């Protein structure tokens, strides 16, 4: 008892914080342990185990799952594609969101309505959005084919999701469509922090519109932009539903990313161990992204 | 402190004793509970749940000490569901789905001789039992089977001026060319090499050229055999001429190929026993179709694909006696007939029901083709994994480079456990 009291006396804040906060942070800790740490632990453990397709475990096999994965002929193209996918979706999202946010920041009649409208693709379930696009693009009955035929833009029906390159381009387009609202809102929030007085002052100093944007608005937007980019990187990298609903990664494996490949290895090729090692590598890549995110946040704090 | 421990120990042991006692009485009163997971056959929107509930209710009435819980799952979900149940330690007693070799190889299954009584086993057609073996022992009971036939749209053939059905690859090539010229917007052959059932479509074509997936003589996967490469090359020639729908590697059987046939946009299609009834409930009621034998390359016999599914019984819960009673109940002729009706027009796996089916006009053409049926190498433990790889990849053999695609599939199959 006496020892405890002296500890409280020397480090009062810390000690009291630990004991007192536990009931409050307990549920959060429990959720993190049960829903994040335990599954991650199981995933990593599984990647070192030999589990057959019936779900029976045959014990540890060392690195053999990783060896199988590295010999998988689809791995390298899929990794390359995942990089293209993530970078291009995030790039186009930001490029489109910047002007859109600028428009929504300006005052015009009906702005509130336009702002609400932009939330719709964000609020709608991604599976729902992707399913709509799947049917819009359908090669036999799709409405896009109908419109383009009527306008005389095409002579024959086009299988928009037929060839690997074309369907991958459509996937990127849909992913950008789904990511733009969130990004726009983050940038919009950033824009509201840009003080009116600075803008007025620069106008008085004779700065043109573009100069004001380049030298004042854009630099002040950097924190918002970085955060939205990192969150988007993580989201897009892990994105499963758009690809799965629209192409199931096909034809073949030609529109798969690492996430859909991991799913296919389990549920199509019935190789749970190899899939777990794919998921573990995915997890490692995401950890790098998160480390980046933390660094970015701290950079903002110090600023 | 000591006292507390002793009290709690007594309490614990009491609690344990009580629960054990309850456990014993409970099992005496309730008897055995069997869990069964069954795939849902009907493709017309109905389900087999009612049939299985009826079976379970009547079985329980006749055997009050055995309760059967049947979970019906769609074909899309069942493999994953069964694997998850096993991994979670909730191994079912009976499963009804399309494969058996992996659990048989893992030593999880009762042999068929312990699943049913000798008299029931004697009623099952030997052809189907032969396809249910692992290492020489029958580990699964065939529940039913299906076969494929070449379906054709009679009206479209007349419009295109085709009077004689093709029997060889070169004749088919000519006929498809004629259709292509005379009927713009109509595809000669609907070629579903998308993931849903690419393994079936390719197996039939390869079979007509003497090709196969697995060579039993050398115990090796032979996906890139010369016969298979030649098959893919022939199909690629049809695709590049526009004789099939574009992008066959994206074309799934139901949503694409059968839908094209139902819409009168495809002349020939590989159809299963249930395609006729499927057309009726999917907008193709007006299609005037005929069925015939598949085509083959010169010098080879035309084949059909026989597909059989299985009942398997798991040892994990040790309910062998109860399982046997339940399986015998399912195979009683009156019950088995109900099962076939609920599943929707398949070929029966028993001699007694098979005799009746031969006179059924809807099934007769398929039963006639059965002697030339090839089956999947379902008795090879890695078949399920290889099947998944074929489904994903083989479509690209007819849109890309046949050689390299089949070589890549062969490498993956050889590595599959």
Coordinates of C-alpha atoms in Angstrom, one line a residue, chain A residues 50 52-56 58 64-65 68 72-74 140-141 157 159 161-164 246-248 250-254 256 263-264 267-272, chain B residues 80 82-83 86-87 99 102-103 106 108 187 195 245-247 249-250 255-256 259-260 263 265 314 381-382 384-385 387-389 391-393 396 408 412 417:
Chain A
X50 CA -0.5 -25.7 -44.2
X52 CA -6.1 -27.8 -46.9
X53 CA -9.3 -26.7 -48.7
X54 CA -11.5 -28.6 -46.3
X55 CA -10.3 -26.2 -43.6
X56 CA -8.2 -28.9 -41.8
X58 CA -1.7 -29.8 -41.1
X64 CA 6.4 -22.6 -48.2
X65 CA 3.2 -20.5 -48.7
X68 CA 4.3 -20.7 -53.7
X72 CA 2.5 -17.6 -58.8
X73 CA 2.7 -16.2 -62.4
X74 CA 0.0 -13.7 -61.6
X140 CA -25.7 -6.2 -75.0
X141 CA -28.3 -4.3 -73.0
X157 CA -22.4 -2.6 -79.8
X159 CA -18.2 -4.6 -75.0
X161 CA -15.9 -4.5 -70.0
X162 CA -14.6 -7.0 -72.5
X163 CA -10.9 -6.2 -73.0
X164 CA -8.5 -6.0 -70.1
X246 CA -17.7 -5.1 -62.3
X247 CA -15.1 -7.6 -63.6
X248 CA -14.3 -10.1 -60.8
X250 CA -11.3 -10.8 -65.2
X251 CA -10.9 -11.7 -67.9
X252 CA -8.5 -14.2 -66.3
X253 CA -6.5 -12.2 -63.8
X254 CA -6.1 -9.2 -66.0
X256 CA -7.0 -8.1 -60.4
X263 CA -9.7 -13.5 -52.4
X264 CA -9.4 -15.6 -55.6
X267 CA -12.1 -19.1 -52.9
X268 CA -11.2 -20.1 -56.5
X269 CA -7.8 -21.9 -56.2
X270 CA -8.6 -23.2 -52.7
X271 CA -5.2 -22.4 -51.3
X272 CA -5.8 -20.8 -47.9
Chain B
X80 CA -16.9 -21.6 -48.5
X82 CA -18.6 -25.9 -45.4
X83 CA -14.9 -25.0 -45.2
X86 CA -15.0 -27.3 -40.5
X87 CA -12.4 -24.8 -39.6
X99 CA -16.9 -32.6 -54.8
X102 CA -10.3 -33.2 -50.8
X103 CA -12.0 -34.3 -47.6
X106 CA -7.8 -35.5 -45.6
X108 CA -12.5 -36.8 -42.9
X187 CA -23.9 -15.5 -82.9
X195 CA -15.4 -18.2 -64.8
X245 CA -20.0 -13.8 -79.0
X246 CA -17.2 -11.4 -78.5
X247 CA -15.0 -11.8 -75.3
X249 CA -13.4 -15.2 -71.6
X250 CA -15.9 -12.8 -70.0
X255 CA -25.9 -14.4 -67.5
X256 CA -24.3 -14.4 -70.9
X259 CA -29.3 -15.4 -71.9
X260 CA -28.1 -15.0 -75.5
X263 CA -33.0 -14.0 -76.6
X265 CA -29.2 -14.3 -80.4
X314 CA -18.0 -36.7 -42.1
X381 CA -7.6 -34.4 -54.4
X382 CA -6.5 -31.2 -56.1
X384 CA -11.2 -28.4 -56.8
X385 CA -8.2 -26.1 -56.8
X387 CA -11.0 -26.4 -61.5
X388 CA -10.8 -22.9 -59.9
X389 CA -7.7 -22.1 -61.9
X391 CA -12.3 -21.3 -64.6
X392 CA -10.3 -18.2 -64.1
X393 CA -7.8 -18.7 -66.9
X396 CA -7.9 -16.4 -72.3
X408 CA 0.7 -21.4 -67.4
X412 CA -0.3 -23.9 -61.6
X417 CA -1.8 -29.5 -53.5

